[in-house]
Coordinates of C-alpha atoms in Angstrom, one line a residue:
M1 CA 0.0 0.2 0.2
N2 CA 1.7 3.3 -1.0
D3 CA 1.4 6.4 1.4
K4 CA -1.2 8.1 -0.2
K5 CA -3.4 5.1 0.3
R6 CA -2.3 4.8 3.5
V7 CA -2.6 8.1 4.7
A8 CA -6.2 8.1 2.9
E9 CA -7.4 4.9 4.8
A10 CA -6.9 6.5 8.1
G11 CA -9.0 9.5 7.2
I12 CA -6.6 12.2 6.8
S13 CA -8.6 14.1 4.0
S14 CA -7.8 17.4 4.7
A15 CA -4.9 19.7 6.5
I16 CA -4.4 23.2 7.5
I17 CA -1.4 24.7 7.7
V18 CA -1.3 27.7 10.5
D19 CA 1.3 30.3 10.4
D20 CA 1.3 34.0 10.9
G21 CA 3.7 33.9 8.2
Y22 CA 0.2 33.7 6.2
D23 CA -1.0 36.8 7.7
E24 CA -1.2 39.6 4.9
I25 CA -1.1 42.6 7.2
P26 CA 0.7 43.3 10.8
L27 CA -1.0 44.1 13.5
V28 CA -1.1 46.9 15.9
Q29 CA 0.8 44.7 18.7
E30 CA 3.2 43.7 16.0
L31 CA 4.1 47.1 15.6
L32 CA 3.6 49.3 18.4
D33 CA 8.0 49.0 19.5
E34 CA 8.9 49.6 16.5
D35 CA 11.4 52.5 16.3
G36 CA 10.8 53.2 12.6
W37 CA 7.6 54.6 14.2
D38 CA 9.4 58.4 15.3
I39 CA 11.3 58.3 12.1
F40 CA 8.3 58.1 9.8
F41 CA 6.2 60.7 11.4
D42 CA 9.4 62.9 11.5
D43 CA 9.9 62.5 7.7
V44 CA 5.9 62.7 6.5
Q45 CA 6.1 66.4 7.7
G46 CA 4.4 69.3 5.3
D47 CA 4.1 68.9 1.8
E48 CA 4.8 64.4 2.9
A49 CA 2.0 63.9 4.5
A50 CA -0.2 64.7 1.4
R51 CA 1.2 61.8 -0.1
I52 CA 0.2 59.4 3.0
E53 CA -3.1 61.7 2.8
A54 CA -4.0 60.5 -0.7
F55 CA -5.3 56.6 0.7
S56 CA -5.5 58.3 4.3
P57 CA -7.9 61.2 3.9
N58 CA -8.1 62.2 7.7
F59 CA -4.0 61.2 8.6
D60 CA -2.4 64.4 11.0
P61 CA 1.0 63.4 11.8
S62 CA 0.8 65.6 14.9
S63 CA -1.8 62.5 16.2
R64 CA 1.8 60.1 16.3
D65 CA 0.4 57.9 19.1
D66 CA -3.1 57.6 17.9
L67 CA -2.3 56.8 14.6
R68 CA 0.5 53.9 15.5
S69 CA -2.4 52.5 17.6
D70 CA -5.0 52.4 14.9
Q71 CA -5.3 49.1 13.1
E72 CA -7.2 51.2 10.1
F73 CA -4.3 53.4 9.7
I74 CA -1.7 49.9 9.8
D75 CA -4.4 48.5 7.3
A76 CA -3.9 51.4 5.0
L77 CA -0.1 51.9 5.4
W78 CA 0.4 48.7 4.7
Q79 CA -1.7 48.2 1.6
N80 CA 0.2 51.3 -0.2
R81 CA 3.3 50.7 1.1
D82 CA 4.9 50.5 -2.3
A83 CA 4.3 53.8 -3.1
V84 CA 5.6 55.5 0.2
R85 CA 8.8 52.7 0.7
D86 CA 11.0 55.8 1.0
L87 CA 9.5 57.4 3.5
L88 CA 8.8 54.2 5.7
G89 CA 12.7 53.9 6.6
G90 CA 12.9 49.9 8.9
L91 CA 9.1 50.4 10.0
F92 CA 7.7 47.0 8.1
D93 CA 11.3 45.7 7.6
V94 CA 11.1 43.1 10.5
Y95 CA 7.8 41.9 9.6
E96 CA 8.8 41.2 5.9
Q97 CA 12.1 39.5 7.0
K98 CA 10.0 37.3 9.1
A99 CA 7.5 36.0 6.1
A100 CA 10.4 36.1 3.9
D101 CA 12.6 33.7 6.0
N102 CA 9.2 31.8 7.1
A103 CA 8.1 31.1 3.6
P104 CA 10.7 28.3 1.9
F105 CA 9.5 26.4 5.6
L106 CA 5.7 27.0 4.7
A107 CA 6.6 25.7 1.0
S108 CA 8.1 22.5 2.0
A109 CA 5.6 22.0 4.3
E110 CA 2.6 22.8 1.6
A111 CA 4.6 20.4 -0.7
A112 CA 4.7 17.4 1.7
L113 CA 1.1 17.6 1.7
T114 CA 1.0 17.5 -1.8
A115 CA 3.1 14.7 -2.1
L116 CA 0.2 12.6 0.0
G117 CA -2.5 14.3 -1.5
I118 CA -4.0 15.7 1.7
P119 CA -5.8 19.0 -0.1
Y120 CA -4.6 21.8 2.4
T121 CA -5.8 25.5 3.3
T122 CA -2.9 28.2 4.8
H123 CA -4.6 30.5 7.6
G124 CA -2.8 33.0 9.7
R125 CA -4.1 33.8 13.4
D126 CA -7.8 33.7 12.0
F127 CA -7.9 30.2 12.2
V128 CA -10.5 28.6 14.1
N129 CA -13.4 28.1 11.8
A130 CA -10.8 26.5 9.7
A131 CA -9.4 24.3 11.9
A132 CA -12.9 22.8 13.6
A133 CA -13.3 20.6 10.2
A134 CA -9.6 19.8 9.2
D135 CA -8.2 16.2 9.9
L136 CA -4.3 17.3 10.0
I137 CA -3.5 20.7 11.5
L138 CA 0.0 21.6 10.8
I139 CA 0.6 25.0 13.5
D140 CA 3.3 27.4 14.1
L141 CA 4.1 27.7 18.0
F142 CA 4.2 31.4 18.3
L143 CA 1.5 33.4 15.9
G144 CA 2.7 36.8 16.1
I145 CA 6.5 38.2 15.3
H146 CA 7.7 38.9 18.8
Q147 CA 7.8 35.1 19.4
G148 CA 6.8 35.9 23.2
A149 CA 4.3 34.5 25.7
N150 CA 1.3 36.4 24.0
D151 CA 2.2 34.8 20.7
R152 CA 1.9 31.7 22.2
R153 CA -1.3 32.2 24.7
L154 CA -3.0 33.1 21.4
T155 CA -1.6 29.6 19.8
V156 CA -3.1 27.3 22.8
D157 CA -6.3 29.5 22.7
R158 CA -7.8 29.3 19.2
L159 CA -6.7 25.6 18.8
K160 CA -8.1 24.9 22.3
E161 CA -11.6 26.6 20.9
A162 CA -11.6 25.2 18.0
I163 CA -11.3 21.4 19.1
A164 CA -14.0 22.5 21.3
Q165 CA -16.3 23.6 18.4
R166 CA -15.7 19.9 16.4
A167 CA -18.2 17.6 16.2
G168 CA -16.3 14.6 15.3
P169 CA -13.1 13.2 16.6
L170 CA -9.8 15.0 17.4
P171 CA -7.5 16.6 14.8
S172 CA -3.9 14.9 14.2
I173 CA -1.9 18.0 14.8
V174 CA 1.9 18.8 14.0
L175 CA 3.7 21.5 15.9
M176 CA 6.1 23.7 14.5
S177 CA 8.4 26.1 15.7
Q178 CA 12.2 27.7 15.0
I179 CA 12.8 27.7 18.7
P180 CA 15.9 25.3 19.8
T181 CA 13.4 24.1 22.9
I182 CA 10.8 22.7 21.0
D183 CA 11.1 19.6 22.8
E184 CA 10.1 21.7 26.2
Q185 CA 7.9 23.6 24.5
A186 CA 5.9 20.7 22.9
K187 CA 5.2 18.8 25.9
E188 CA 3.5 22.1 27.8
F189 CA 1.4 22.9 24.6
R190 CA 0.7 19.1 24.3
S191 CA -0.7 19.3 27.8
E192 CA -2.6 22.9 27.4
V193 CA -4.2 21.6 24.5
Q194 CA -5.2 18.2 26.5
L195 CA -3.9 15.8 23.2
H196 CA -2.4 12.1 23.6
A197 CA 1.2 11.5 22.3
S198 CA 0.0 9.7 19.4
A199 CA -2.1 12.0 17.8
F200 CA 0.7 15.0 18.7
R201 CA 4.3 15.0 16.7
H202 CA 6.6 18.3 16.4
L203 CA 9.4 19.5 14.6
R204 CA 11.8 22.4 14.3
K205 CA 10.7 24.7 11.0
P206 CA 14.6 23.9 9.4
E207 CA 13.6 20.3 9.5
L208 CA 10.4 21.0 7.4
Q209 CA 12.8 21.5 4.5
T210 CA 14.8 17.2 5.7
P211 CA 13.3 15.6 2.4
G212 CA 10.7 13.2 3.9
R213 CA 10.5 14.3 7.5
V214 CA 7.0 15.6 7.4
Q215 CA 5.4 12.6 5.2
G216 CA 7.5 10.4 7.9
L217 CA 5.5 12.7 11.0
I218 CA 2.6 12.4 8.9
L219 CA 2.7 8.5 8.3
T220 CA 3.0 8.3 12.0
L221 CA 0.2 10.0 12.8
A222 CA -2.0 7.8 10.2
A223 CA -0.8 4.3 11.5
H224 CA -2.4 5.0 15.1
R225 CA -5.1 7.4 14.2
G226 CA -8.1 5.6 15.1
D227 CA -6.6 4.4 18.1
S228 CA -5.4 7.4 19.1
Q229 CA -8.7 8.8 18.9
A230 CA -10.7 5.8 20.6
L231 CA -8.6 6.8 23.2
A232 CA -9.5 10.6 23.2
G233 CA -12.7 9.3 22.7
F234 CA -13.3 7.5 25.7
V235 CA -11.0 10.2 28.0
D236 CA -13.2 12.7 27.0
T237 CA -16.4 10.7 27.4
W238 CA -15.6 9.9 30.9
E239 CA -14.8 13.5 31.7
Q240 CA -18.4 14.4 30.5
K241 CA -20.5 11.8 31.9
A242 CA -18.7 12.6 35.4
K243 CA -19.6 15.8 35.6
E244 CA -22.8 15.0 35.1
A245 CA -22.6 11.5 37.5
V246 CA -21.2 14.6 39.8
G247 CA -24.8 16.8 39.2
K248 CA -26.8 13.3 39.5
A249 CA -24.9 12.4 42.5
A250 CA -25.3 15.6 44.2
G251 CA -29.2 15.3 43.8
A252 CA -29.2 11.8 45.3
L253 CA -27.4 13.7 48.3
R254 CA -29.2 16.4 48.8
K255 CA -32.1 14.2 49.9
I256 CA -29.8 13.6 53.5
D257 CA -30.5 16.0 55.7
I258 CA -29.8 17.3 59.2
D259 CA -32.2 15.3 60.9
D260 CA -30.5 12.5 59.1
L261 CA -26.9 13.4 60.1
Q262 CA -28.6 13.7 63.6
H263 CA -30.0 10.1 63.4
I264 CA -26.7 8.4 61.3
R265 CA -24.6 10.1 64.6
T266 CA -27.1 8.7 67.2
M267 CA -27.8 5.7 65.9
L268 CA -24.1 4.5 64.2
L269 CA -21.5 6.9 64.6
R270 CA -21.1 7.6 68.6
F271 CA -20.9 4.0 68.7
E272 CA -18.6 3.4 66.2
G273 CA -16.4 6.6 67.2
V274 CA -15.7 8.3 63.8
N275 CA -16.7 11.8 63.0
T276 CA -19.6 12.7 61.0
S277 CA -17.4 14.6 58.3
S278 CA -15.2 11.4 57.7
Y279 CA -18.1 9.4 57.2
M280 CA -20.1 11.4 54.8
L281 CA -17.2 11.8 52.7
D282 CA -17.0 8.3 52.5
I283 CA -20.5 7.8 51.8
F284 CA -20.4 11.2 48.6
D285 CA -17.2 8.8 46.9
R286 CA -19.0 5.8 46.9
V287 CA -22.3 7.5 45.5
L288 CA -20.2 9.3 42.6
Q289 CA -18.6 6.3 42.0
Y290 CA -21.6 4.6 41.4
E291 CA -23.3 7.0 39.1
I292 CA -20.6 7.5 37.2
E293 CA -20.6 3.5 36.7
A294 CA -24.1 3.9 35.5
H295 CA -23.4 6.0 32.7
G296 CA -23.8 3.1 29.6
E297 CA -21.9 5.9 27.0
V298 CA -19.0 5.3 29.2
L299 CA -18.9 1.7 29.3
K300 CA -19.2 1.6 25.3
A301 CA -16.5 4.3 24.8
A302 CA -14.4 1.8 26.3
I303 CA -14.9 -1.0 24.3
P304 CA -13.1 0.0 21.2
L305 CA -10.2 0.2 23.5
D306 CA -10.0 -3.8 23.0
E307 CA -9.3 -3.8 19.2
M308 CA -6.1 -1.7 19.8
A309 CA -4.0 -3.0 17.1
D310 CA -0.7 -4.5 17.9
D311 CA 1.3 -3.8 14.6
P312 CA 2.5 -1.4 13.8
P313 CA 3.8 -0.7 17.3
P314 CA 3.1 2.7 18.4
L315 CA 6.0 5.6 18.5
M316 CA 7.6 5.8 22.2
I317 CA 7.6 9.8 23.6
S318 CA 9.0 9.6 26.8
N319 CA 9.9 12.8 28.2
D320 CA 6.5 13.6 29.9
R321 CA 5.8 10.4 30.5
D322 CA 4.8 9.3 34.2
T323 CA 3.3 6.2 34.8
Y324 CA 3.9 6.2 38.2
A325 CA 2.0 9.0 38.8
I326 CA -1.4 7.0 37.8
L327 CA -0.1 3.9 39.8
E328 CA 0.3 5.8 42.8
R329 CA -3.4 7.0 43.1
T330 CA -4.7 4.3 42.1
L331 CA -2.7 2.6 45.0
F332 CA -3.2 5.9 47.8
V333 CA -5.3 7.8 49.3
N334 CA -4.8 11.1 48.3
P335 CA -2.9 12.7 51.1
S336 CA -5.3 15.6 52.1
R337 CA -8.0 12.7 52.5
R338 CA -6.2 10.8 54.5
S339 CA -5.1 13.9 56.8
H340 CA -8.8 14.4 57.7
A341 CA -9.3 13.5 61.3
T342 CA -12.0 10.4 61.3
G343 CA -12.7 10.7 65.0
A344 CA -11.2 7.2 65.2
V345 CA -9.9 6.2 68.8
W346 CA -6.2 5.1 67.3
P347 CA -3.9 7.7 64.8
I348 CA -3.6 5.1 62.8
T349 CA -6.0 2.9 60.4
F350 CA -5.8 -0.2 58.7
G351 CA -3.8 0.2 55.2
D352 CA -1.5 3.4 56.7
I353 CA 2.6 2.7 56.2
L354 CA 4.5 4.4 59.2
G355 CA 7.7 5.5 58.8
P356 CA 11.0 7.1 60.5
R357 CA 9.4 11.0 60.7
P358 CA 11.7 13.4 57.8
E359 CA 14.6 15.2 59.4
S360 CA 14.1 13.4 63.0
T361 CA 16.9 11.4 65.0
I362 CA 16.3 7.8 64.7
K363 CA 17.3 6.3 68.1
P364 CA 18.9 2.9 68.0
R365 CA 16.6 1.5 70.3
G366 CA 13.6 3.1 69.5
F367 CA 10.9 2.0 67.1
F368 CA 13.2 2.2 64.3
A369 CA 15.9 0.6 65.6
G370 CA 18.2 3.1 64.3
R371 CA 17.1 1.9 60.6
K372 CA 16.1 4.9 57.7
D373 CA 14.6 2.5 55.6
L374 CA 12.3 0.5 58.0
V375 CA 8.5 1.1 57.6
F376 CA 5.3 -0.7 59.2
F377 CA 1.8 -1.6 57.4
V378 CA -0.8 -1.4 59.5
A379 CA -2.6 -5.3 59.2
S380 CA -5.5 -4.9 61.9
P381 CA -9.2 -4.2 60.6
E382 CA -10.0 -0.9 60.8
C383 CA -13.5 -1.5 62.5
D384 CA -11.3 -2.6 65.4
L385 CA -9.1 0.9 65.7
I386 CA -12.0 3.2 65.8
R387 CA -14.0 2.0 68.5
K388 CA -13.0 2.8 71.9
D389 CA -13.6 -1.1 73.2
G390 CA -11.3 -2.6 69.7
L391 CA -7.8 -3.3 69.7
K392 CA -5.6 -3.5 72.5
T393 CA -2.4 -3.9 70.0
V394 CA -2.7 -3.4 66.6
L395 CA -0.5 -5.9 64.1
L396 CA 1.8 -4.3 61.9
V397 CA 4.5 -5.5 59.1
A398 CA 7.7 -4.6 58.9
G399 CA 8.8 -3.5 55.5
S400 CA 12.4 -2.2 53.9
L401 CA 12.1 1.5 51.8
E402 CA 14.2 0.9 48.7
E403 CA 15.3 2.6 45.3
V404 CA 13.0 1.9 43.4
D405 CA 13.9 -0.9 41.5
M406 CA 12.4 -2.4 38.1
T407 CA 13.1 -5.5 39.0
K408 CA 11.0 -6.3 42.2
P409 CA 7.8 -8.4 41.9
V410 CA 4.6 -6.1 42.3
L411 CA 1.9 -7.0 44.6
G412 CA -0.5 -9.5 43.7
V413 CA -0.5 -13.3 44.3
S414 CA 3.4 -13.8 44.7
G415 CA 4.6 -10.2 44.5
N416 CA 5.7 -8.5 48.3
T417 CA 6.3 -4.9 46.7
T418 CA 4.4 -2.0 47.0
P419 CA 6.1 -0.3 43.7
V420 CA 5.7 3.0 44.4
L421 CA 5.7 5.3 47.7
S422 CA 6.1 9.5 47.2
I423 CA 8.2 10.6 50.3
D424 CA 7.4 14.4 51.4
G425 CA 5.5 14.5 47.8
A426 CA 8.6 14.4 46.0
K427 CA 11.3 11.5 46.0
R428 CA 9.8 7.9 45.2
Q429 CA 10.6 5.0 46.6
Q430 CA 9.3 1.4 46.7
V431 CA 8.8 -0.9 49.3
T432 CA 9.7 -4.8 50.2
W433 CA 8.0 -6.4 52.8
D434 CA 9.2 -9.1 55.1
F435 CA 6.0 -11.3 55.7
G436 CA 8.1 -13.3 58.6
D437 CA 8.7 -9.8 60.6
L438 CA 5.6 -9.1 62.3
R439 CA 5.2 -6.2 65.0
T440 CA 2.4 -4.9 67.2
V441 CA 2.3 -1.7 69.0
N442 CA -0.3 -0.8 71.9
L443 CA -2.5 2.5 71.7
S444 CA -0.3 4.5 73.8
R445 CA 2.3 3.7 72.1
A446 CA 1.0 4.4 68.7
K447 CA -0.2 8.1 70.0
N448 CA 3.3 9.0 71.3
L449 CA 4.6 8.3 68.1
L450 CA 2.6 10.3 65.7
K451 CA 2.5 12.8 68.3
T452 CA 4.1 16.3 66.4
S453 CA 7.0 15.6 68.4
G454 CA 6.9 11.9 67.9
D455 CA 9.4 9.4 65.8
A456 CA 6.8 8.3 63.4
V457 CA 5.0 9.8 60.5
I458 CA 2.2 8.1 58.3
L459 CA 4.1 8.2 55.0
G460 CA 0.8 6.7 53.0
R461 CA -2.2 4.9 53.1
L462 CA -3.1 2.1 50.8
R463 CA -6.4 1.9 49.2
D464 CA -9.0 -0.5 50.9
V465 CA -8.5 -3.1 47.8
S466 CA -4.5 -3.0 47.4
A467 CA -4.3 -2.9 51.3
L468 CA -6.7 -6.3 51.5
G469 CA -4.1 -7.6 49.0
L470 CA -0.9 -6.9 50.9
R471 CA -2.8 -8.7 53.8
Q472 CA -4.2 -11.4 52.1
Q473 CA -0.4 -12.2 51.3
L474 CA 0.2 -11.9 55.1
L475 CA -2.7 -14.2 55.7
G476 CA -1.6 -17.3 53.3
N477 CA -1.1 -15.9 49.9
V478 CA -5.0 -17.3 49.5
G479 CA -5.4 -14.7 46.3
R480 CA -6.5 -11.0 45.9
V481 CA -9.7 -9.2 46.5
G482 CA -10.9 -7.9 43.6
E483 CA -6.9 -6.2 43.0
M484 CA -7.2 -4.2 39.9
A485 CA -3.8 -5.1 38.2
P486 CA -0.9 -2.3 38.2
L487 CA -0.4 -0.8 35.3
P488 CA 3.0 -1.6 33.5
R489 CA 5.8 0.3 35.0
S490 CA 8.3 2.1 32.5
F491 CA 11.6 4.3 33.1
R492 CA 13.0 6.8 31.7
F493 CA 16.6 6.4 30.2
S494 CA 19.4 8.4 28.2
A495 CA 21.8 6.8 26.1
E496 CA 25.1 7.6 24.4
I497 CA 26.5 5.5 21.3
H498 CA 29.8 4.1 20.5
Y499 CA 31.8 2.4 18.2
A500 CA 35.4 0.6 17.3
Q501 CA 37.4 2.9 15.2
Q502 CA 39.9 1.1 13.0
D503 CA 42.4 1.3 15.7
G504 CA 40.3 -0.4 18.4
T505 CA 39.4 2.6 19.9
S506 CA 35.8 4.1 21.1
Q507 CA 34.3 7.0 18.8
Q508 CA 30.8 8.3 20.0
L509 CA 28.2 9.1 17.1
N510 CA 28.2 12.3 16.1
L511 CA 24.9 14.1 16.8
P512 CA 23.2 17.4 16.1
A513 CA 24.8 19.6 19.0
G514 CA 21.6 19.6 21.8
V515 CA 20.6 16.5 20.4
V516 CA 19.8 13.6 23.7
L517 CA 18.8 10.4 23.2
R518 CA 16.3 9.6 25.5
G519 CA 14.1 6.3 25.5
N520 CA 11.1 4.0 28.1
V521 CA 12.5 1.1 29.7
L522 CA 8.7 -0.7 29.6
V523 CA 9.1 -3.6 32.4
P524 CA 6.6 -6.5 32.0
R525 CA 4.7 -7.7 35.4
K526 CA 6.7 -10.7 36.4
A527 CA 10.0 -8.3 35.8
K528 CA 12.3 -10.8 33.9
S529 CA 13.5 -8.8 31.5
A530 CA 12.3 -5.7 29.7
T531 CA 12.0 -3.6 26.1
L532 CA 14.0 -0.4 25.8
I533 CA 12.2 1.8 23.2
F534 CA 13.9 5.3 22.1
D535 CA 11.9 8.3 22.1
S536 CA 10.6 9.0 18.3
S537 CA 11.6 12.8 18.8
C538 CA 15.4 12.0 18.2
E539 CA 14.6 9.7 15.5
N540 CA 15.5 11.5 12.7
D541 CA 18.4 13.0 13.9
L542 CA 19.2 9.5 15.3
T543 CA 18.4 7.5 12.3
T544 CA 20.8 10.3 9.8
A545 CA 23.4 9.9 12.5
I546 CA 23.5 6.3 11.8
L547 CA 23.0 6.3 8.1
S548 CA 25.9 8.9 7.6
L549 CA 28.3 6.8 9.8
D550 CA 30.7 6.3 7.2
V551 CA 31.3 2.1 7.9
A552 CA 35.1 2.7 6.0
T553 CA 36.3 4.0 9.6
V554 CA 34.4 1.6 11.4
S555 CA 36.3 -1.5 12.8
D556 CA 36.2 -4.4 10.3
G557 CA 34.5 -6.6 12.9
S558 CA 32.0 -4.2 13.3
R559 CA 30.9 -3.6 10.2
A560 CA 28.2 -6.4 9.8
L561 CA 26.1 -5.4 12.7
L562 CA 26.4 -1.8 11.7
N563 CA 25.3 -2.4 7.8
K564 CA 22.7 -4.0 9.8
L565 CA 21.5 -0.9 11.1
K566 CA 21.7 0.7 8.5
E567 CA 18.7 -0.7 7.1
Q568 CA 15.8 1.6 8.0
T569 CA 13.7 -1.8 8.0
R570 CA 15.4 -2.4 11.2
L571 CA 16.3 1.3 12.7
R572 CA 12.7 2.5 12.7
K573 CA 12.5 -0.7 15.3
L574 CA 14.3 1.2 17.3
F575 CA 11.1 3.7 18.2
R576 CA 9.0 1.1 17.9
S577 CA 9.4 -2.4 19.5
G578 CA 12.9 -1.2 20.6
F579 CA 15.6 -4.0 21.7
Q580 CA 13.9 -7.3 23.0
W581 CA 14.0 -9.3 26.0
T582 CA 17.3 -6.8 28.0
N583 CA 17.6 -8.5 30.7
L584 CA 16.9 -6.9 34.8
P585 CA 19.0 -5.7 36.3
L586 CA 20.9 -4.0 33.6
K587 CA 23.8 -5.9 33.2
T588 CA 27.0 -4.3 32.4
T589 CA 27.4 -5.6 28.7
Q590 CA 24.8 -7.5 27.0
A591 CA 23.5 -7.6 23.3
A592 CA 21.6 -5.6 21.7
E593 CA 18.7 -7.4 19.9
L594 CA 15.5 -6.3 17.6
L595 CA 13.3 -8.5 16.7
K596 CA 13.4 -10.2 13.6
D597 CA 11.9 -8.9 10.4
G598 CA 8.5 -10.6 9.7
E599 CA 8.0 -11.3 13.6
P600 CA 5.1 -10.3 15.6
L601 CA 5.8 -8.9 19.5
P602 CA 5.3 -11.6 21.7
E603 CA 1.6 -12.7 23.5
R604 CA 3.2 -13.1 26.6
D605 CA 5.8 -11.1 28.4
D606 CA 7.3 -14.6 30.0
K607 CA 7.7 -15.8 26.4
K608 CA 11.3 -14.6 24.5
P609 CA 10.6 -13.7 21.1
K610 CA 12.6 -14.3 18.0
V611 CA 15.2 -11.6 17.7
E612 CA 18.6 -11.0 16.0
K613 CA 21.5 -9.1 17.9
V614 CA 22.4 -5.8 16.2
G615 CA 24.8 -4.3 18.8
M616 CA 25.7 -4.1 22.7
I617 CA 23.6 -2.5 25.9
V618 CA 26.3 -1.4 28.3
T619 CA 26.0 0.4 31.4
G620 CA 29.3 1.3 33.1
P621 CA 32.0 3.9 31.7
D622 CA 34.5 1.2 31.3
F623 CA 32.7 -0.4 28.8
V624 CA 35.9 -0.8 26.4
E625 CA 37.4 -2.9 29.3
Q626 CA 34.5 -5.2 29.9
L627 CA 34.1 -5.7 26.6
G628 CA 37.1 -6.3 26.0
A629 CA 38.2 -8.3 22.4
E630 CA 34.9 -8.1 21.4
F631 CA 34.7 -4.5 21.9
R632 CA 35.8 -4.6 18.2
K633 CA 32.9 -7.1 17.0
S634 CA 30.1 -5.1 19.2
G635 CA 28.8 -2.9 16.5
L636 CA 27.3 0.1 17.9
V637 CA 27.2 -0.2 21.5
F638 CA 24.5 1.3 23.6
K639 CA 25.8 2.9 26.8
I640 CA 22.2 3.2 28.8
S641 CA 21.7 5.6 31.9
V642 CA 18.5 4.7 33.6
E643 CA 16.9 8.0 35.1
D644 CA 16.5 7.8 38.5
G645 CA 12.8 9.0 40.7
V646 CA 10.6 8.1 37.4

């Protein structure tokens, strides 16, 4: 299937290019600070003023402040600029130069759309109506000559307005800019416009002139357009129906009045020892969840996610990927909710994780026995921690705080690791529980430990289902109680690429200044191996660098592996299926292996797919010494550094 058919089958049948270079007339705010105004007004005195009056009859050179803020006057002056060019000086020079500089880039964008057979129109700042119906939008980050915050805000606001007007699926978007920091800017832009990465790409304007660059981006967007729209539709439906559910839940809960609260307190809460506020917050949470679940539209919108395509694999965008943030929200109660006083007798409850108070001295003979890494899970039933006549002692399970380690099996039938716990809202760690180390604490000591000057704090509170799963591990590994499978974990990595030269010395692959190779380590549930996928934002630069590498400068023993990667079908796999079956923890040296051509991704994460070696993965600084004589035969050597605290 050729490229035109792929794009057409993906539903991309119309496009717009949005850039202020298409605006025919400069705006007042773009010229307000121009020094040329004073020179212009000084030169149009006396007889020269008549030349301006010929097309602007009310022209009065003494009203310079008013005129420079008058859009009609600027329109007239711009339209007649050739007739009075000698009087304008440099007034329009910056604006005209910017348009001239932009023209070749925009011409390349237009040529790319034409090559793919996509009809398009071009627009300046007034693009909202056209964008509301376009399947593909190529848009400039800064819609204004000053390239400042206001110009960027205009782009964001008008694009959001256009998306809000759409009746159908969301468009695919390519963001353009000349600024070198486009990678970071694009991340914020995508978040503000509320787009999924699969429907969004970005590039610097000079890249528009790289042959095939724009077509490649559009083909990538087309490959997963349907799946991306299904995901966006599900999120949008969930958001809208959640808002409706709030209204329905509030309507039901308004039927509870103060006499009901009084009855609840008299008949229930005074016996239980729970504050009315805490009890009602729990009631409201459950009623709202029930109303969200009642919406058939949400369930229907989720069904297309089951049909998501596995081939081709989607490209990775890692610079704002953070699955741990979502995972933590599914495991833990929000700290603000946790800190709300419940009125319970005990200062702790089922699911709490106790740890040493930050920045306090840990006593060698104290509760934490001098250990900064010791934490405890409260395993006693919540109801017995509420009442005055409840437990005399509480059962605790000891655990160790550790650096986040992707190789540990997470909570489940056999796992004993809580995979993420944020300390002080910032540093992320994990906990490995020791079900053979059980402790108890009485009420008096618990209160002393958790008072303002005490040795302990509550680091987090597991949600009921997560806490139940952990307690069941303790009580005999009898299985989970409806526990939701945790999200797959992922870690960011950065990389350098080296190779052996003819003399056996190491040389780093030459990349443009400022280009950093990044990607994600995707960890399966059983964590026996991982997949390393490079971030698609560096695909163009890395592809160019590898294809441009002169094999004559490379060690003879490495040429065969290098030539494998010089075939684009394999190169593309770096950014799609990635290095397969990479051992965890990452070894000092191991083979870098890609899926063999024609092989699908494995259906199970514990089954090794058919792979082929294309290089080596290393982690230490002394990899040349570690590889020894094999260095000359290693092909490209990918030096991987896993970023901490992802």
